[in-house]
Amino acid sequence: MARIAGVDVPDNKRGVIGLTYIFGIGRSSAEQILSECKIDLNKKVNDWDDDEAGAIRTYISENFKVEGVLKSEIQLSIKRLMDIGCYRGLRHRKGLPVRGQHTKNNARTRKGKRKTMANKKKATK
C-alpha cells in the first residue's frame, strides 16, 4: 500500500482513482499529477515503483495543499466569516445551509435529526 501525504492509497485501484483518497485531490487533479509525473493513468497503484511514488509525493507536496493543511485553512475561512458576522457566517453559526437552499422541507443533513415540538392546546370557548 503506497503512503502519500499521510494517506494509504489502496493498491488494487487505478492510480487516478487511488489518488482521490487524499483529501483535496479530485479526478482532474489526479490526472494532472500523473501526467506531470509521466505515469500511465490506467496503471494500478501496486504497479508503481518507488521512483514513481516518490515523484508523486514530491509533486503533491510542492504544488497542492492537502489533508491537514487544507482542512485547517477551510476552518479558518469559516471562522473568519463567523467573526465578521456576514450572512454566510451567521448561517454557519446556526447550522443552516449556507448557499441559498430552502429549509422548510429539506436541509436535514445540515439541520440534523428532527426535534419535535409539542402541540399547542387549543383554547376552549
PDB file of C-alpha atoms in Angstrom:
ATOM      1  CA  MET A   1       0.000   0.000   0.000  1.00  0.00           C
ATOM      2  CA  ALA A   2       1.516   3.321  -1.088  1.00  0.00           C
ATOM      3  CA  ARG A   3       1.540   6.063   1.530  1.00  0.00           C
ATOM      4  CA  ILE A   4       1.215   9.543   0.036  1.00  0.00           C
ATOM      5  CA  ALA A   5       0.568  12.746   2.028  1.00  0.00           C
ATOM      6  CA  GLY A   6      -0.189  10.693   5.160  1.00  0.00           C
ATOM      7  CA  VAL A   7      -2.872   8.601   3.432  1.00  0.00           C
ATOM      8  CA  ASP A   8      -2.716   4.928   2.495  1.00  0.00           C
ATOM      9  CA  VAL A   9      -3.626   4.813  -1.191  1.00  0.00           C
ATOM     10  CA  PRO A  10      -5.352   1.469  -1.988  1.00  0.00           C
ATOM     11  CA  ASP A  11      -3.230  -0.909  -4.087  1.00  0.00           C
ATOM     12  CA  ASN A  12      -5.911  -2.572  -6.173  1.00  0.00           C
ATOM     13  CA  LYS A  13      -7.216   0.657  -7.764  1.00  0.00           C
ATOM     14  CA  ARG A  14      -6.033   2.610 -10.800  1.00  0.00           C
ATOM     15  CA  GLY A  15      -3.692   5.493  -9.993  1.00  0.00           C
ATOM     16  CA  VAL A  16      -6.251   8.180 -10.878  1.00  0.00           C
ATOM     17  CA  ILE A  17      -8.843   6.706  -8.520  1.00  0.00           C
ATOM     18  CA  GLY A  18      -6.339   5.897  -5.782  1.00  0.00           C
ATOM     19  CA  LEU A  19      -5.088   9.490  -5.561  1.00  0.00           C
ATOM     20  CA  THR A  20      -8.633  10.751  -4.951  1.00  0.00           C
ATOM     21  CA  TYR A  21      -8.483   9.100  -1.498  1.00  0.00           C
ATOM     22  CA  ILE A  22      -6.298  12.069  -0.489  1.00  0.00           C
ATOM     23  CA  PHE A  23      -8.374  14.987   0.825  1.00  0.00           C
ATOM     24  CA  GLY A  24      -8.011  17.886  -1.600  1.00  0.00           C
ATOM     25  CA  ILE A  25      -7.302  15.820  -4.727  1.00  0.00           C
ATOM     26  CA  GLY A  26     -10.120  15.007  -7.139  1.00  0.00           C
ATOM     27  CA  ARG A  27     -10.214  13.285 -10.503  1.00  0.00           C
ATOM     28  CA  SER A  28      -8.878  16.189 -12.584  1.00  0.00           C
ATOM     29  CA  SER A  29      -6.090  16.937 -10.091  1.00  0.00           C
ATOM     30  CA  ALA A  30      -5.123  13.260 -10.016  1.00  0.00           C
ATOM     31  CA  GLU A  31      -4.957  13.158 -13.821  1.00  0.00           C
ATOM     32  CA  GLN A  32      -2.808  16.303 -13.815  1.00  0.00           C
ATOM     33  CA  ILE A  33      -0.432  14.859 -11.205  1.00  0.00           C
ATOM     34  CA  LEU A  34       0.042  11.585 -13.086  1.00  0.00           C
ATOM     35  CA  SER A  35       0.564  13.323 -16.439  1.00  0.00           C
ATOM     36  CA  GLU A  36       3.151  15.694 -14.916  1.00  0.00           C
ATOM     37  CA  CYS A  37       4.982  12.717 -13.359  1.00  0.00           C
ATOM     38  CA  LYS A  38       4.743  10.846 -16.709  1.00  0.00           C
ATOM     39  CA  ILE A  39       2.868   7.862 -15.265  1.00  0.00           C
ATOM     40  CA  ASP A  40       0.177   5.984 -17.195  1.00  0.00           C
ATOM     41  CA  LEU A  41      -3.315   6.892 -15.944  1.00  0.00           C
ATOM     42  CA  ASN A  42      -4.513   3.275 -16.113  1.00  0.00           C
ATOM     43  CA  LYS A  43      -1.549   1.857 -14.163  1.00  0.00           C
ATOM     44  CA  LYS A  44      -2.588   0.369 -10.829  1.00  0.00           C
ATOM     45  CA  VAL A  45      -1.090   1.682  -7.597  1.00  0.00           C
ATOM     46  CA  ASN A  46       0.602  -1.633  -6.752  1.00  0.00           C
ATOM     47  CA  ASP A  47       2.428  -1.458 -10.116  1.00  0.00           C
ATOM     48  CA  TRP A  48       4.085   1.865  -9.229  1.00  0.00           C
ATOM     49  CA  ASP A  49       7.761   1.536  -8.379  1.00  0.00           C
ATOM     50  CA  ASP A  50       9.480   3.552  -5.646  1.00  0.00           C
ATOM     51  CA  ASP A  51      10.666   6.256  -8.060  1.00  0.00           C
ATOM     52  CA  GLU A  52       7.141   6.888  -9.368  1.00  0.00           C
ATOM     53  CA  ALA A  53       5.652   7.017  -5.871  1.00  0.00           C
ATOM     54  CA  GLY A  54       8.408   9.388  -4.777  1.00  0.00           C
ATOM     55  CA  ALA A  55       7.829  11.642  -7.798  1.00  0.00           C
ATOM     56  CA  ILE A  56       4.105  11.796  -6.992  1.00  0.00           C
ATOM     57  CA  ARG A  57       4.860  12.547  -3.323  1.00  0.00           C
ATOM     58  CA  THR A  58       7.199  15.434  -4.162  1.00  0.00           C
ATOM     59  CA  TYR A  59       4.880  16.874  -6.840  1.00  0.00           C
ATOM     60  CA  ILE A  60       1.921  16.895  -4.441  1.00  0.00           C
ATOM     61  CA  SER A  61       3.924  18.434  -1.593  1.00  0.00           C
ATOM     62  CA  GLU A  62       5.230  21.214  -3.857  1.00  0.00           C
ATOM     63  CA  ASN A  63       2.037  22.067  -5.753  1.00  0.00           C
ATOM     64  CA  PHE A  64      -1.015  21.153  -3.648  1.00  0.00           C
ATOM     65  CA  LYS A  65      -2.450  21.871  -0.233  1.00  0.00           C
ATOM     66  CA  VAL A  66      -3.829  18.561   1.021  1.00  0.00           C
ATOM     67  CA  GLU A  67      -5.160  16.870   4.161  1.00  0.00           C
ATOM     68  CA  GLY A  68      -4.460  18.756   7.433  1.00  0.00           C
ATOM     69  CA  VAL A  69      -3.194  21.988   5.895  1.00  0.00           C
ATOM     70  CA  LEU A  70      -6.233  22.283   3.628  1.00  0.00           C
ATOM     71  CA  LYS A  71      -8.698  21.339   6.391  1.00  0.00           C
ATOM     72  CA  SER A  72      -7.256  23.947   8.764  1.00  0.00           C
ATOM     73  CA  GLU A  73      -7.367  26.600   6.019  1.00  0.00           C
ATOM     74  CA  ILE A  74     -11.042  25.822   5.353  1.00  0.00           C
ATOM     75  CA  GLN A  75     -11.836  26.004   9.081  1.00  0.00           C
ATOM     76  CA  LEU A  76     -10.045  29.369   9.360  1.00  0.00           C
ATOM     77  CA  SER A  77     -12.057  30.718   6.412  1.00  0.00           C
ATOM     78  CA  ILE A  78     -15.311  29.637   8.056  1.00  0.00           C
ATOM     79  CA  LYS A  79     -14.213  31.129  11.392  1.00  0.00           C
ATOM     80  CA  ARG A  80     -13.386  34.431   9.654  1.00  0.00           C
ATOM     81  CA  LEU A  81     -16.879  34.538   8.115  1.00  0.00           C
ATOM     82  CA  MET A  82     -18.411  33.897  11.537  1.00  0.00           C
ATOM     83  CA  ASP A  83     -16.253  36.570  13.202  1.00  0.00           C
ATOM     84  CA  ILE A  84     -17.132  39.336  10.743  1.00  0.00           C
ATOM     85  CA  GLY A  85     -20.810  38.425  11.092  1.00  0.00           C
ATOM     86  CA  CYS A  86     -21.674  38.218   7.419  1.00  0.00           C
ATOM     87  CA  TYR A  87     -24.720  36.294   6.202  1.00  0.00           C
ATOM     88  CA  ARG A  88     -22.727  33.172   5.369  1.00  0.00           C
ATOM     89  CA  GLY A  89     -21.054  33.299   8.768  1.00  0.00           C
ATOM     90  CA  LEU A  90     -24.412  33.551  10.545  1.00  0.00           C
ATOM     91  CA  ARG A  91     -25.715  30.543   8.584  1.00  0.00           C
ATOM     92  CA  HIS A  92     -22.611  28.555   9.589  1.00  0.00           C
ATOM     93  CA  ARG A  93     -23.115  29.593  13.220  1.00  0.00           C
ATOM     94  CA  LYS A  94     -26.775  28.500  13.201  1.00  0.00           C
ATOM     95  CA  GLY A  95     -26.004  25.238  11.392  1.00  0.00           C
ATOM     96  CA  LEU A  96     -28.223  26.031   8.415  1.00  0.00           C
ATOM     97  CA  PRO A  97     -27.468  25.713   4.677  1.00  0.00           C
ATOM     98  CA  VAL A  98     -25.113  28.442   3.511  1.00  0.00           C
ATOM     99  CA  ARG A  99     -25.709  28.567  -0.228  1.00  0.00           C
ATOM    100  CA  GLY A 100     -29.334  29.613  -0.553  1.00  0.00           C
ATOM    101  CA  GLN A 101     -31.122  26.281  -0.269  1.00  0.00           C
ATOM    102  CA  HIS A 102     -34.691  26.123   1.022  1.00  0.00           C
ATOM    103  CA  THR A 103     -35.093  24.832   4.572  1.00  0.00           C
ATOM    104  CA  LYS A 104     -38.835  24.331   5.038  1.00  0.00           C
ATOM    105  CA  ASN A 105     -38.902  20.705   3.890  1.00  0.00           C
ATOM    106  CA  ASN A 106     -35.271  19.776   3.240  1.00  0.00           C
ATOM    107  CA  ALA A 107     -31.847  20.576   4.746  1.00  0.00           C
ATOM    108  CA  ARG A 108     -31.890  17.582   7.120  1.00  0.00           C
ATOM    109  CA  THR A 109     -28.178  16.990   6.584  1.00  0.00           C
ATOM    110  CA  ARG A 110     -27.351  20.454   7.858  1.00  0.00           C
ATOM    111  CA  LYS A 111     -30.097  20.828  10.495  1.00  0.00           C
ATOM    112  CA  GLY A 112     -29.709  17.362  12.000  1.00  0.00           C
ATOM    113  CA  LYS A 113     -32.341  14.976  13.300  1.00  0.00           C
ATOM    114  CA  ARG A 114     -35.855  16.418  13.692  1.00  0.00           C
ATOM    115  CA  LYS A 115     -36.668  17.997  17.050  1.00  0.00           C
ATOM    116  CA  THR A 116     -40.415  17.523  17.516  1.00  0.00           C
ATOM    117  CA  MET A 117     -42.259  20.415  19.143  1.00  0.00           C
ATOM    118  CA  ALA A 118     -45.212  19.832  21.456  1.00  0.00           C
ATOM    119  CA  ASN A 119     -48.623  20.873  20.084  1.00  0.00           C
ATOM    120  CA  LYS A 120     -50.265  23.976  21.496  1.00  0.00           C
ATOM    121  CA  LYS A 121     -53.563  23.223  23.214  1.00  0.00           C
ATOM    122  CA  LYS A 122     -56.499  24.921  21.550  1.00  0.00           C
ATOM    123  CA  ALA A 123     -58.350  27.427  23.708  1.00  0.00           C
ATOM    124  CA  THR A 124     -61.843  26.228  24.711  1.00  0.00           C
ATOM    125  CA  LYS A 125     -64.817  28.561  24.274  1.00  0.00           C
TER     126      LYS A 125
END
